[in-house]
PDB file of C-alpha atoms in Angstrom:
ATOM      1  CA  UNK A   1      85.678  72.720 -70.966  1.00 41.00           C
ATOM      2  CA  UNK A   2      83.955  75.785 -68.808  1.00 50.00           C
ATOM      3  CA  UNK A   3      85.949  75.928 -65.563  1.00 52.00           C
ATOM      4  CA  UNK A   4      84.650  76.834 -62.572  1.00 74.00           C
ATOM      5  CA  UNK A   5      81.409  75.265 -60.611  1.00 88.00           C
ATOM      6  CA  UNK A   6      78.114  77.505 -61.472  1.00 90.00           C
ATOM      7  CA  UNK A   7      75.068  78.434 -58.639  1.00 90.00           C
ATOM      8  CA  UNK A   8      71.720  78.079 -59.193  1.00 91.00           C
ATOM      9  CA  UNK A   9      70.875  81.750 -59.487  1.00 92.00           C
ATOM     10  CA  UNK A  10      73.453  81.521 -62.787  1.00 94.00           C
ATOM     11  CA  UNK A  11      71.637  78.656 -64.119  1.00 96.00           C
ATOM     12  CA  UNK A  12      68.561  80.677 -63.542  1.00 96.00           C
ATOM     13  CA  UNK A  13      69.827  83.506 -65.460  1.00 96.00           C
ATOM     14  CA  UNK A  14      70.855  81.535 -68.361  1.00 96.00           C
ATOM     15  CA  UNK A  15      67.489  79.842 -68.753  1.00 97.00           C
ATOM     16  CA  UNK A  16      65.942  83.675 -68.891  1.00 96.00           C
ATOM     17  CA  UNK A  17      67.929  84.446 -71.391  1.00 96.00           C
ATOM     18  CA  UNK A  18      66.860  81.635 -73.338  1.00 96.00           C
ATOM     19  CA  UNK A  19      63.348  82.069 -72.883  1.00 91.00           C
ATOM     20  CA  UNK A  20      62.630  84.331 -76.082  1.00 89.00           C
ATOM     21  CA  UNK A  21      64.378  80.799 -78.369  1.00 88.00           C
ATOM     22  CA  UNK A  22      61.373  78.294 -77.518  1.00 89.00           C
ATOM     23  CA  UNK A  23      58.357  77.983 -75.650  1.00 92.00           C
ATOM     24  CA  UNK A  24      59.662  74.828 -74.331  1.00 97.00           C
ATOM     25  CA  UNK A  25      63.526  75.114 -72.847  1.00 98.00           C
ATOM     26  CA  UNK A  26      65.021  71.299 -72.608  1.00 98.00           C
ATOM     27  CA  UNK A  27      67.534  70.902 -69.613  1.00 99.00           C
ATOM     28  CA  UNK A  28      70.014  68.064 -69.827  1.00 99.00           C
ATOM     29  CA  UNK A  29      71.301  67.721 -66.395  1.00 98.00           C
ATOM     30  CA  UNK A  30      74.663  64.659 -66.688  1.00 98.00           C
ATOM     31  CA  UNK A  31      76.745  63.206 -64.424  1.00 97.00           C
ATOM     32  CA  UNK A  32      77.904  60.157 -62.845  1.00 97.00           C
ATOM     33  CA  UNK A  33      76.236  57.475 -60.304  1.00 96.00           C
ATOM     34  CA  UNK A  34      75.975  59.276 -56.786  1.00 95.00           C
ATOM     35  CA  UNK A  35      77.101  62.762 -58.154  1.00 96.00           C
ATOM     36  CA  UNK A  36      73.658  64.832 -56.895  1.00 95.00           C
ATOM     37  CA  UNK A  37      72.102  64.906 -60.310  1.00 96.00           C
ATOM     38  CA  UNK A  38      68.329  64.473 -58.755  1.00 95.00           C
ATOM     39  CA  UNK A  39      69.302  66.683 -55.803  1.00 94.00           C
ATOM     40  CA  UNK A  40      70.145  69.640 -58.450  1.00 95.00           C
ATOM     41  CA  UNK A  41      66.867  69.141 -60.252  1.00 96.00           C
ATOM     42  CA  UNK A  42      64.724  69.251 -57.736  1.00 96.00           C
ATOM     43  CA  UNK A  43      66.620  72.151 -56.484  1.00 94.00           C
ATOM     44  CA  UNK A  44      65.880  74.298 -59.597  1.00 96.00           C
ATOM     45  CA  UNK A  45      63.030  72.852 -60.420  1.00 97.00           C
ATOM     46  CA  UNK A  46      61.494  73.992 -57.002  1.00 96.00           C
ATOM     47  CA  UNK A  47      63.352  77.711 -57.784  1.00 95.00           C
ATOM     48  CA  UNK A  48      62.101  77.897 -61.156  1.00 97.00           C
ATOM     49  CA  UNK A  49      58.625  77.496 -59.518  1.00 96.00           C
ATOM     50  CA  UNK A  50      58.801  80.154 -57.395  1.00 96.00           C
ATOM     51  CA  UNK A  51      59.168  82.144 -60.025  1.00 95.00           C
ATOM     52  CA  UNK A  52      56.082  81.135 -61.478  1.00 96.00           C
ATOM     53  CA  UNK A  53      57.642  78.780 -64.136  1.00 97.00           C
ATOM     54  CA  UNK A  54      55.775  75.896 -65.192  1.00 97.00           C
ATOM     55  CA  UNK A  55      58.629  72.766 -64.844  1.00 98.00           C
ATOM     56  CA  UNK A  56      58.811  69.117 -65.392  1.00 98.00           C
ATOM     57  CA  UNK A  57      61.403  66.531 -64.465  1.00 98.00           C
ATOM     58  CA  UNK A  58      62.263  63.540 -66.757  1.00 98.00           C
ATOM     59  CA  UNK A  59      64.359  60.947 -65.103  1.00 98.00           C
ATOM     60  CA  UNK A  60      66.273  58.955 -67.813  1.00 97.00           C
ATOM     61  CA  UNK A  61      66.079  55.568 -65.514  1.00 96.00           C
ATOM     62  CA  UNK A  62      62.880  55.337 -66.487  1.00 98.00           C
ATOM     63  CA  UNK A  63      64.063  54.529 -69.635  1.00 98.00           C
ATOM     64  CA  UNK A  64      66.653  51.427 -68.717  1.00 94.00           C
ATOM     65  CA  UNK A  65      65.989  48.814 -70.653  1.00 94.00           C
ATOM     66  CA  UNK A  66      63.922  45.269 -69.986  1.00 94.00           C
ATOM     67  CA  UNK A  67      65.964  42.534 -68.637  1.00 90.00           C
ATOM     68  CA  UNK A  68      66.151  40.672 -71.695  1.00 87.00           C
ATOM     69  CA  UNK A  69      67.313  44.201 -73.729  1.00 90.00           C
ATOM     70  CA  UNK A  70      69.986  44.401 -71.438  1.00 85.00           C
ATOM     71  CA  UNK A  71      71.205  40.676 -71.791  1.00 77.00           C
ATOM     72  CA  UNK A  72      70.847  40.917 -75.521  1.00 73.00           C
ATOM     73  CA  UNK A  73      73.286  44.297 -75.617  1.00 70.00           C
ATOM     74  CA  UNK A  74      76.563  43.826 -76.783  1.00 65.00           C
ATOM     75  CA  UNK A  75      78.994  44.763 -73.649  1.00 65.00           C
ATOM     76  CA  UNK A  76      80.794  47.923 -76.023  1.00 69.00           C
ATOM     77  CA  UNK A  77      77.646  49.622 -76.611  1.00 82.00           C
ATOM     78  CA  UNK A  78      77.854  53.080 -74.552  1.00 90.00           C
ATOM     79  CA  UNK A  79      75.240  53.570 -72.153  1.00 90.00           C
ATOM     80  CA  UNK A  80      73.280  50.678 -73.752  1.00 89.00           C
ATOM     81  CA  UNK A  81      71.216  49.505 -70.451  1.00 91.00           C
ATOM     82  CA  UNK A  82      69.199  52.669 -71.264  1.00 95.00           C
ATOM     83  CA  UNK A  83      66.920  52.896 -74.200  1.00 96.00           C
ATOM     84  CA  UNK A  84      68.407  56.583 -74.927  1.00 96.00           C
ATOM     85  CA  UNK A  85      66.562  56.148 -78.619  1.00 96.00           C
ATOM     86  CA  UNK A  86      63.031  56.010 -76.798  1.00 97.00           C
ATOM     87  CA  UNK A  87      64.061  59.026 -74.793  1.00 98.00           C
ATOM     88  CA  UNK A  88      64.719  61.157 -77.909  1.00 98.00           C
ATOM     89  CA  UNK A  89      61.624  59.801 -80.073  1.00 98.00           C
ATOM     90  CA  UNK A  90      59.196  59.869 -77.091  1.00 98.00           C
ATOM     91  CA  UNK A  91      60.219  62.960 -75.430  1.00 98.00           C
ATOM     92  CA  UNK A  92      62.966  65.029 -76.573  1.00 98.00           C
ATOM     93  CA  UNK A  93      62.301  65.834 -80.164  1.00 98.00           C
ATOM     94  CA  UNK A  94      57.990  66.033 -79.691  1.00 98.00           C
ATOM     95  CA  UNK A  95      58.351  68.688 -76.883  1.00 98.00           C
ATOM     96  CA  UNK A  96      61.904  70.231 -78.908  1.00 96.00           C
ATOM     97  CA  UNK A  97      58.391  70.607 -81.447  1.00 96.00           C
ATOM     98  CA  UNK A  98      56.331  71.862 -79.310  1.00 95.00           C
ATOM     99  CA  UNK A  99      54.000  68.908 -78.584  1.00 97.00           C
ATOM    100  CA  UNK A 100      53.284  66.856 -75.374  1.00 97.00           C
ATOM    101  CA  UNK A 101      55.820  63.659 -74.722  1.00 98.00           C
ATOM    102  CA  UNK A 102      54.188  60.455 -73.871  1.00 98.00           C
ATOM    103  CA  UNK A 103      56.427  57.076 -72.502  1.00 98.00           C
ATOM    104  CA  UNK A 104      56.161  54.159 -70.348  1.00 97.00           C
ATOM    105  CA  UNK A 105      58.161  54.505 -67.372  1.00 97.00           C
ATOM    106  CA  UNK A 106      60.779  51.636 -66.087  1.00 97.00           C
ATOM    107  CA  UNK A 107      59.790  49.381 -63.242  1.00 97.00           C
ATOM    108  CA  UNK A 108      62.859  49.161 -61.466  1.00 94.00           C
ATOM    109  CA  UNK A 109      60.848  46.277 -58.731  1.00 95.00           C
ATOM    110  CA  UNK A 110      59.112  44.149 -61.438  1.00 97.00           C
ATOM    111  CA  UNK A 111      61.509  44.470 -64.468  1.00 95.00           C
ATOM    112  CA  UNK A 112      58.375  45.763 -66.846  1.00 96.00           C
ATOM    113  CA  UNK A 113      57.528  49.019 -68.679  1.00 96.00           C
ATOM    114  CA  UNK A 114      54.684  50.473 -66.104  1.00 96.00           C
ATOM    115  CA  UNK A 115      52.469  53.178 -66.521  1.00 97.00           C
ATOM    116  CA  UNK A 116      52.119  55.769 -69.412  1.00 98.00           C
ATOM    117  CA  UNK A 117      53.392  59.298 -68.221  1.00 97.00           C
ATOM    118  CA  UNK A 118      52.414  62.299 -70.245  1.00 98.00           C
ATOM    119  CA  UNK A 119      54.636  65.640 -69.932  1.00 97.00           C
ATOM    120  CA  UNK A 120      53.291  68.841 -71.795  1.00 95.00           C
ATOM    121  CA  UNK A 121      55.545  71.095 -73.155  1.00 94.00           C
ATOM    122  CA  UNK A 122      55.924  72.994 -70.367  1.00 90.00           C
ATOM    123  CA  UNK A 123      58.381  76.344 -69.768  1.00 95.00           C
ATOM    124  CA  UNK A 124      61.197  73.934 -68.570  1.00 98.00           C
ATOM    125  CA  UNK A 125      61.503  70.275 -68.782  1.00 98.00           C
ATOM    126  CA  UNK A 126      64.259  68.945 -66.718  1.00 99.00           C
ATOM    127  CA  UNK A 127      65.986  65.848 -68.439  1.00 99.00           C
ATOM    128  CA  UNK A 128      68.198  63.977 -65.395  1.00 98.00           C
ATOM    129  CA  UNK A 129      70.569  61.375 -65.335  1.00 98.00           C
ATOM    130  CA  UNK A 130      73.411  59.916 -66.450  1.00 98.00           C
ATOM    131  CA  UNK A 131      73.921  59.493 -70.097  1.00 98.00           C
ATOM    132  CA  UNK A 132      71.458  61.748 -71.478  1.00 98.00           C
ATOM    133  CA  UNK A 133      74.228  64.194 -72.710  1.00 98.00           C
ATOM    134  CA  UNK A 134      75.723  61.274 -75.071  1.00 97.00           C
ATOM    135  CA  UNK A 135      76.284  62.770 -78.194  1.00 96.00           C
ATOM    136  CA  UNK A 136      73.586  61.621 -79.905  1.00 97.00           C
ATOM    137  CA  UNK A 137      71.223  63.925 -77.782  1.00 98.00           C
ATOM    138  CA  UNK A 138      73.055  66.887 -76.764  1.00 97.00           C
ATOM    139  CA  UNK A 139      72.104  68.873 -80.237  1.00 98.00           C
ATOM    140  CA  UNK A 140      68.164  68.385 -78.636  1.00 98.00           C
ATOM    141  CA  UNK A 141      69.499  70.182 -75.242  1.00 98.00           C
ATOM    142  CA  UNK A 142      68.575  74.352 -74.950  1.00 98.00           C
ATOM    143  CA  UNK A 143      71.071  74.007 -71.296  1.00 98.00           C
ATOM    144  CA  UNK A 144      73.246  70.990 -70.693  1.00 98.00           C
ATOM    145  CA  UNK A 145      74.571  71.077 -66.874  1.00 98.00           C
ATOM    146  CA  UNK A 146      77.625  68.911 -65.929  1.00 97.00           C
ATOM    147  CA  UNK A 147      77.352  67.768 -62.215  1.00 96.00           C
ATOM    148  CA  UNK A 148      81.049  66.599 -60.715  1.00 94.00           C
ATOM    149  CA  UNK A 149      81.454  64.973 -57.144  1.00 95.00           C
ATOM    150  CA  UNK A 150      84.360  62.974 -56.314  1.00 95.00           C
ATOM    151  CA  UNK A 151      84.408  59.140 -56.829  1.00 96.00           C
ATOM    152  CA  UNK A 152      84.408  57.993 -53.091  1.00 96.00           C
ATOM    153  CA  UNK A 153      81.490  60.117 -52.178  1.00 96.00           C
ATOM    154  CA  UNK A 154      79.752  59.238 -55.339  1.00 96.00           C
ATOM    155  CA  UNK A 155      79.897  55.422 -54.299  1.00 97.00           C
ATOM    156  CA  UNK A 156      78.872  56.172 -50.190  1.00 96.00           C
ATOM    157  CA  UNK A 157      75.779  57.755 -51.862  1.00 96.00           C
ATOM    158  CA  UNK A 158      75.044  54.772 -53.663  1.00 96.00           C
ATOM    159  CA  UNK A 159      75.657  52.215 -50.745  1.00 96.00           C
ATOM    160  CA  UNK A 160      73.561  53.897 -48.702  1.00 96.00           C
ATOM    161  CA  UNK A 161      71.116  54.568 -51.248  1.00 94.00           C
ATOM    162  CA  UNK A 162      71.017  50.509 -52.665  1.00 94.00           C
ATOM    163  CA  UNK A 163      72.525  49.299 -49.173  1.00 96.00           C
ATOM    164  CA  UNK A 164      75.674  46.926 -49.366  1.00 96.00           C
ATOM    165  CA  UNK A 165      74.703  43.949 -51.564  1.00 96.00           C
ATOM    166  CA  UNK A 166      74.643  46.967 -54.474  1.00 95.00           C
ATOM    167  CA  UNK A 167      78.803  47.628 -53.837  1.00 97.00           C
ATOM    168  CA  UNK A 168      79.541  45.385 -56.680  1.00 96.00           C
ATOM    169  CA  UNK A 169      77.574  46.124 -59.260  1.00 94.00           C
ATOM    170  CA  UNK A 170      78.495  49.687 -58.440  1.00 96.00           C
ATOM    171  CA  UNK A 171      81.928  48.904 -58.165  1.00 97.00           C
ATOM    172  CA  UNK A 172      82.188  46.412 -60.921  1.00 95.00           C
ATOM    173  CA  UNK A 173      79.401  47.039 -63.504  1.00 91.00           C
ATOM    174  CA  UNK A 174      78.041  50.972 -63.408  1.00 94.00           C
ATOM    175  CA  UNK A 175      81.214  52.889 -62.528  1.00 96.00           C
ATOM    176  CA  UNK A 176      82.721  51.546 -65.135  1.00 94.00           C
ATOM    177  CA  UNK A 177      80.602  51.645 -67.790  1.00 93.00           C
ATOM    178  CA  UNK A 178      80.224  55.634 -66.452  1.00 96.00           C
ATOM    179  CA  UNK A 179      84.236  56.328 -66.524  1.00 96.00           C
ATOM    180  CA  UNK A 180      83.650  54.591 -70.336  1.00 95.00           C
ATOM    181  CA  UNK A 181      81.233  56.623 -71.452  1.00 97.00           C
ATOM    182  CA  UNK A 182      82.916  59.823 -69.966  1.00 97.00           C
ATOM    183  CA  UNK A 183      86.142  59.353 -71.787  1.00 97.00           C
ATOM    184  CA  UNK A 184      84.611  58.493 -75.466  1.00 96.00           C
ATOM    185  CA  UNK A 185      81.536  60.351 -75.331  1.00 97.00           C
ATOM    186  CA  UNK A 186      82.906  63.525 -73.481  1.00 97.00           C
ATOM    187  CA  UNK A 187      79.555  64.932 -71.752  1.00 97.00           C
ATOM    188  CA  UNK A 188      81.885  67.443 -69.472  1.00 96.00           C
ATOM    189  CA  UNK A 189      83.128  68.693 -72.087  1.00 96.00           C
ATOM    190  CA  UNK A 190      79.856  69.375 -74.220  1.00 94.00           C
ATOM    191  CA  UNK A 191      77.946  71.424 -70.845  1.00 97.00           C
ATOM    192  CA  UNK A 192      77.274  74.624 -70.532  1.00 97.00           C
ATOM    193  CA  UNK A 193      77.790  74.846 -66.669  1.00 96.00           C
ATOM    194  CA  UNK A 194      78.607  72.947 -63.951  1.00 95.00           C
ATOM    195  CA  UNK A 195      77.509  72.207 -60.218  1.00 94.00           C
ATOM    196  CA  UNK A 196      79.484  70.505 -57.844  1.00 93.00           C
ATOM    197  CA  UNK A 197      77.477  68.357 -56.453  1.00 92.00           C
ATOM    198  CA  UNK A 198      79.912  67.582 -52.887  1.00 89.00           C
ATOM    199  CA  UNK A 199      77.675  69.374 -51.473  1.00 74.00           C
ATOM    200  CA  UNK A 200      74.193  68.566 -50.708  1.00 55.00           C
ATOM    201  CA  UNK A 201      72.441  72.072 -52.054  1.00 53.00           C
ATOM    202  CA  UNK A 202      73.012  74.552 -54.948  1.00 60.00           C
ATOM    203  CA  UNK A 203      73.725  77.606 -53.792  1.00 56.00           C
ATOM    204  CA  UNK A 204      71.738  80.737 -54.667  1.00 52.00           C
ATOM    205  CA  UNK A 205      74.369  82.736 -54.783  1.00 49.00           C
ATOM    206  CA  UNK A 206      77.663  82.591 -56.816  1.00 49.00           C
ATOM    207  CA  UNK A 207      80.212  80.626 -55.567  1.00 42.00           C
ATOM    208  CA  UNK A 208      83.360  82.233 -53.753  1.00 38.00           C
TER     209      UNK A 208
END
């Protein structure tokens, strides 16, 4: 594991120095429920812009799986309320070629796959949420970023995100299934950097 918490003008840096590898650098961005995985994508995404970088954001819960895909999953299967196998054949490996990714995105309100969404092979695509460094994926990654916040502040964000009818299934259902996946498939372990996401920004500079 890489100790120590990274700032967004390192994670900057790093993608620079990958920039001569591919046209197309693929960002896995991991981390629990609640952690500030979305906050620290659109937080380099919008820095990466300013730069004049050309960036898309993939969220992996567009990819959970249809009601009936979910019921139909065996309970051991890591991860498996998200179709991780039409993220990597619809996205990671055509723009890891060079080509445009095409895939329906998950309606999370009506429990159907919604409209097609098209992202070009951009400079930067931005690949967030939790699971998408399982090991079956990280090989596709140019940057995999680790994002730790403790558990009680992870599970406030939720709350007040889903309100309180979500505590158990957050409590009962996704934190576990998160703590699973963490100890068998080892994401932390596997990243290049990591952000501590207590806090609600990435700093610019290096931490202290």
């Amino acid at each position: 594991m890489k100790l120590g918490f990274t700032s967004l003008a390192n994670i900057v840096n790093c993608l620079k120095a990958l920039q001569h590898q591919r046209d197309c650098l693929l960002v896995a961005i991991d981390g629990p429920g609640g952690a500030g995985k979305s906050t620290s994508a659109h937080l380099l995404k919008e820095q990466l812009k300013t730069l004049g970088w050309i960036v898309s954001v993939v969220k992996h819960d567009d990819f959970y799986r249809l009601s009936h895909q979910r019921e139909n999953q065996q309970a051991a299967v890591i991860g498996g309320d998200f179709d991780w196998e039409r993220l990597r054949d619809q996205v990671l490996t055509p723009l890891r070629e060079g080509h445009s990714a095409h895939y329906q995105r998950y309606d999370w309100e009506t429990d159907v796959l919604a409209e097609w969404r098209t992202i070009s092979a951009s400079d930067v695509v931005l690949v967030e949420g939790v699971y998408t460094m399982r090991r079956e994926l990280t090989h596709l990654y140019d940057l995999k970023i680790w994002v730790e916040c403790p558990r009680a502040i992870r599970l406030a964000r939720g709350i007040a995100r889903d309100g309180e009818k979500a505590r158990t299934i957050w409590e009962q259902d996704w934190m576990p299934k998160e703590d699973y996946y963490v100890k068998t498939h080892l994401p932390h372990e596997r990243a290049d950097l990591f952000v501590n996401g207590t806090a609600s920004y990435l700093s610019m500079s290096e931490p202290n």
